[in-house]
Amino acid sequence: MSEYELVLRRARVLGNLEQEVDIGIDEGYIRAIAPEIERSGKQEIDIEGKFVSPPLVESHIHLDSALTAGEPRWNESGTLFEGIQIWGERKQSLTLEDIKQRAIKTLKLQASQGTLFVRTHADVSEKNLIALKGLLEVREAVKDWITLQVVAFPQDGIYSHPDNDSLIEEALKLGADVIGGIPHYELTREDGVKSVHRIFELAEKYTRLIDIHCDEIDDEQARFLEVIAACAIRTGMKEKVTASHTSAFGSYNNAYAYKLMGFLQRTQINFIANPLINITLQGRTDTYPKRRGVTRVKELWQQGFNVSLGHDCVCDLWYGLGTGNMLDVAYMAIHICQMMGRKEIDACYDMITQYGAKTLNIEPEYGIIEGKPANLIVLDAIDPYDTLRRRATVHRIISRGRILASNSISELQWLG
Ligand code: FE2
């Protein structure tokens, strides 16, 4: 009997956390999961009953602006719109090398903390498409250890400048995986509606996924989610469509929100909330009480919608903090969305793992199941709740069947 390349002994995986199992890995795939695998491994690791999880999933980040905090100046007001303004200045000096170097540094930061699937937005409101070209090169450069999806994202709107419509189409021709939009930041409501129709038209023409920055504002009159719902119903694009942010959903009156929820039930679209950013960028024009600026995560989840979570920003012009750890994102979601029930905490873990995989439409390659690619992480924890409560260290990261990174567990020595 030949050996597996790698065998993990005494792991606990979701589905049956009570029983320890061995995981046999060969040629990049999970070959066997059983209480005691007889076949030995060229390398064997005793997991000692720790929690082994599918990798974390980053559903929404802007790698083109990551790690730019303070360049050329700090966002003193802390608002979305000052951030967009400063980014407009910063992107004048973008180069391919600048983008690639910061993006890969951020991806390593994320991968070393357990994230192996990432959807990034690339600003395509700039005539040379530097951000998009840089991130497409990064997608290729990192493909052996992390899966990257690139969204063609018109930061300044599709109709705010005569070139932007053709730039976003060019971005799809160059190979963007997903088409994005920002209808609430178009010059008029009519332009916003038109932009959503245009996004669906292009997505169908080039067979791409859709992920729209939608209603990222406290204005309860920002109602582009209903336009996305209508387009999703008419096209039948279902899970190929994602609405990111939908902050205004948190400000809608309940009569409208419940009506909208009914329409959304006919769509099967995904939602992404970015709690670290929503709580800091929104509510800025309120005095007191201040709104949280986050969408109705709990209610959407309760209604059976697929909801996942993202950073949005890591140390950039909109958010000067962040280490790229998805456990921080889920931890913040638990607080802002009041997901403190035991099942609700577990759901927040799902939002940075399997629900994220569903949003990215990568379910066939995701999960700890025999026959799937061997992507998994070993946590210094016993289950998702323990992982989130302590924001546990990710002890080992296994990507495509090989150990990508490991982190020794340091334990506090109490000397008192
Ligand atoms: Fe975003």
PDB file of C-alpha atoms in Angstrom, residues 35 55 110 185 261 284 372 406:
ATOM      1  CA  PRO A  35     -11.540   7.707  12.233  1.00  0.00           C
ATOM      2  CA  PRO A  55     -10.159  28.005   4.612  1.00  0.00           C
ATOM      3  CA  GLN A 110      -4.569  37.098   4.669  1.00  0.00           C
ATOM      4  CA  TYR A 185     -22.864  57.164  -6.522  1.00  0.00           C
ATOM      5  CA  MET A 261     -37.728  41.197   1.432  1.00  0.00           C
ATOM      6  CA  ARG A 284     -21.424  60.132   9.990  1.00  0.00           C
ATOM      7  CA  LYS A 372     -12.069  17.919  -3.150  1.00  0.00           C
ATOM      8  CA  SER A 406       2.559  27.365  10.011  1.00  0.00           C
TER       9      SER A 406
END
